[in-house]
Amino acid sequence: REESQGFLHGNDTEPIVLEGKCLVVCDSSPSADGAVTSSLGISVRSGSAKVAFSATRSTNHEPSEMSNRTMTIYFDQVLVNIGNHFDLASSIFVAPRKGIYSFSFHVVKVYNRQTIQVSLMQNGYPVISAFAGDQDVTREAASNGVLLLMEREDKVHLKLERGNLMGGWKYSTFSGFLVFPL
């Protein structure tokens, strides 16, 4: 093994530190543990690569921020926020890096006979929607999920496109995570 310009040459697998990141040079394919591997066999692992959030609505009380202007669906409790990329106050997720992200939502309407339409918004544009419109039930949910290609700083939130949530939306959830970076 010889060392030149910060890189290891040879067949040994040893971690080296380069600009604060741990690089592992290996001869075999690394396991599927979240590492990003180049065609040269360089595996880059970083604790900051973990991104996940899950928020819920714990009360039926309608927040003052819920307005006819924005129609953003707000959450009041974070269950998971690995990386802190979900802002509870605005209920917006901001992508920390380019990658494929998975999102799902489950918005419950309570004692409300109106049909609701909930959309997952990416940078202000609807990507997917879900509907709940049964007038004979006391609780019903609009649910959907999607994989999205997101660029760094892209924003995602939920918007009420149709109907109202005047009875509240307790037990509603909004979750997402980075599947893999690009």
Coordinates of C-alpha atoms in Angstrom, one line a residue:
R1 CA 0.0 0.0 0.0
E2 CA 1.3 3.5 -0.8
E3 CA -0.2 6.8 0.0
S4 CA -0.1 9.8 -2.4
Q5 CA -2.1 13.0 -2.4
G6 CA -4.5 11.8 0.3
F7 CA -5.5 8.6 -1.5
L8 CA -4.7 5.0 -0.6
H9 CA -3.5 2.6 -3.3
G10 CA -3.5 -1.2 -2.9
N11 CA -5.9 -3.9 -1.8
D12 CA -6.4 -2.9 1.9
T13 CA -9.7 -1.3 2.9
E14 CA -8.9 1.5 5.3
P15 CA -11.0 4.5 6.3
I16 CA -9.2 7.9 5.7
V17 CA -10.5 11.3 6.5
L18 CA -10.7 13.8 3.7
E19 CA -12.4 17.2 4.3
G20 CA -14.3 15.9 7.3
K21 CA -15.9 13.0 5.4
C22 CA -15.0 9.3 5.9
L23 CA -14.0 7.6 2.6
V24 CA -13.7 3.9 2.4
V25 CA -11.8 2.5 -0.6
C26 CA -12.8 -1.2 -1.2
D27 CA -12.2 -3.9 -3.8
S28 CA -15.7 -5.5 -3.4
S29 CA -19.2 -4.0 -3.6
P30 CA -20.2 -2.5 -0.3
S31 CA -23.4 -3.6 1.3
A32 CA -26.7 -1.7 0.8
D33 CA -26.3 0.3 4.0
G34 CA -27.0 3.8 2.6
A35 CA -23.6 4.3 1.2
V36 CA -23.1 5.9 -2.2
T37 CA -20.7 4.0 -4.4
S38 CA -18.9 5.1 -7.5
S39 CA -17.8 2.9 -10.3
L40 CA -14.3 3.1 -8.9
G41 CA -15.4 1.4 -5.7
I42 CA -15.2 4.4 -3.5
S43 CA -17.9 4.3 -0.9
V44 CA -19.0 7.6 0.8
R45 CA -20.9 7.5 4.0
S46 CA -22.1 10.5 5.9
G47 CA -24.4 10.9 8.9
S48 CA -25.9 13.9 7.2
A49 CA -27.3 11.7 4.4
K50 CA -30.1 10.6 6.7
V51 CA -33.3 12.6 6.1
A52 CA -36.8 11.7 7.4
F53 CA -39.8 13.4 8.9
S54 CA -43.2 12.5 10.2
A55 CA -45.7 15.1 11.5
T56 CA -49.1 14.7 12.9
R57 CA -52.1 16.7 13.9
S58 CA -52.9 16.1 17.6
T59 CA -55.9 18.3 18.0
N60 CA -59.0 19.3 16.1
H61 CA -58.5 23.0 16.9
E62 CA -58.1 24.9 13.7
P63 CA -54.9 27.1 13.8
S64 CA -55.2 30.8 12.9
E65 CA -52.7 30.3 10.2
M66 CA -55.1 28.1 8.2
S67 CA -56.6 30.7 5.9
N68 CA -58.5 30.9 2.7
R69 CA -55.5 32.6 1.2
T70 CA -52.8 29.8 1.5
M71 CA -55.0 26.7 2.4
T72 CA -51.8 25.1 3.8
I73 CA -52.6 22.1 6.0
Y74 CA -50.7 22.7 9.2
F75 CA -49.4 20.1 11.7
D76 CA -48.7 20.6 15.3
Q77 CA -46.5 17.7 16.4
V78 CA -43.3 16.2 14.9
L79 CA -42.8 12.6 15.6
V80 CA -39.5 12.3 13.6
N81 CA -37.4 15.0 12.1
I82 CA -34.0 13.5 11.2
G83 CA -31.9 16.3 9.7
N84 CA -34.4 19.0 10.8
H85 CA -35.6 19.7 7.3
F86 CA -39.3 19.8 8.2
D87 CA -40.4 23.2 9.6
L88 CA -43.3 22.7 12.0
A89 CA -44.4 26.3 12.0
S90 CA -44.9 26.4 8.2
S91 CA -45.4 22.7 7.8
I92 CA -43.0 22.7 4.8
F93 CA -40.2 20.2 4.1
V94 CA -37.1 21.6 2.3
A95 CA -34.9 19.1 0.5
P96 CA -31.3 19.4 1.8
R97 CA -29.9 17.8 -1.4
K98 CA -30.8 16.5 -4.8
G99 CA -32.3 13.0 -4.7
I100 CA -35.3 10.7 -4.8
Y101 CA -37.7 11.3 -1.9
S102 CA -40.8 9.4 -0.8
F103 CA -43.8 11.2 0.6
S104 CA -47.1 10.1 2.0
F105 CA -50.1 11.8 3.6
H106 CA -53.3 10.9 5.4
V107 CA -55.6 13.8 6.0
V108 CA -58.7 13.0 8.1
K109 CA -61.9 15.1 7.9
V110 CA -64.1 14.9 10.9
Y111 CA -67.9 15.5 11.0
N112 CA -67.7 17.2 7.6
R113 CA -70.1 16.4 4.7
Q114 CA -68.1 18.3 2.1
T115 CA -65.8 16.6 -0.3
I116 CA -62.1 17.6 0.3
Q117 CA -59.2 17.5 -2.1
V118 CA -55.7 17.5 -0.7
S119 CA -52.7 18.0 -2.9
L120 CA -49.0 17.5 -2.3
M121 CA -47.4 20.7 -3.5
Q122 CA -43.8 20.8 -4.9
N123 CA -42.5 24.3 -5.3
G124 CA -46.0 25.7 -5.4
Y125 CA -47.4 23.2 -8.0
P126 CA -49.7 20.2 -7.3
V127 CA -48.0 16.8 -7.9
I128 CA -50.6 14.4 -6.6
S129 CA -54.0 14.7 -5.0
A130 CA -56.4 12.6 -2.9
F131 CA -60.1 13.0 -2.2
A132 CA -62.5 12.2 0.6
G133 CA -66.1 12.7 -0.1
D134 CA -68.4 10.2 1.6
Q135 CA -71.2 12.2 3.3
D136 CA -72.5 9.3 5.5
V137 CA -69.4 8.8 7.7
T138 CA -68.1 10.8 10.6
R139 CA -64.5 10.4 9.7
E140 CA -62.8 9.8 6.4
A141 CA -59.3 10.3 5.0
A142 CA -57.7 11.5 1.8
S143 CA -54.5 9.5 1.4
N144 CA -51.8 9.2 -1.2
G145 CA -48.0 8.6 -1.6
V146 CA -45.4 9.3 -4.3
L147 CA -41.7 9.2 -5.1
L148 CA -40.3 12.5 -6.3
L149 CA -37.1 13.7 -7.9
M150 CA -36.2 16.8 -5.8
E151 CA -33.4 19.3 -6.3
R152 CA -31.7 20.9 -3.3
E153 CA -33.9 23.6 -1.7
D154 CA -37.1 22.2 -3.3
K155 CA -40.1 22.7 -1.0
V156 CA -43.0 20.3 -0.3
H157 CA -46.2 20.9 1.7
L158 CA -49.9 19.9 1.7
K159 CA -52.6 22.1 0.4
L160 CA -56.4 21.9 0.8
E161 CA -57.5 22.5 -2.8
R162 CA -61.2 21.9 -2.3
G163 CA -63.6 21.8 0.7
N164 CA -62.8 22.7 4.2
L165 CA -61.5 21.1 7.4
M166 CA -63.8 23.0 9.8
G167 CA -64.4 19.9 11.9
G168 CA -60.6 19.6 12.3
W169 CA -58.1 17.1 11.1
K170 CA -56.9 15.3 14.2
Y171 CA -54.8 12.1 13.5
S172 CA -53.7 13.4 10.1
T173 CA -50.1 12.6 9.1
F174 CA -47.5 13.9 6.6
S175 CA -44.3 11.9 6.2
G176 CA -41.3 11.8 3.9
F177 CA -37.7 10.6 3.6
L178 CA -34.8 10.6 1.3
V179 CA -34.7 7.2 -0.6
F180 CA -31.3 7.9 -2.1
P181 CA -29.2 11.0 -3.1
L182 CA -28.3 11.7 -6.7

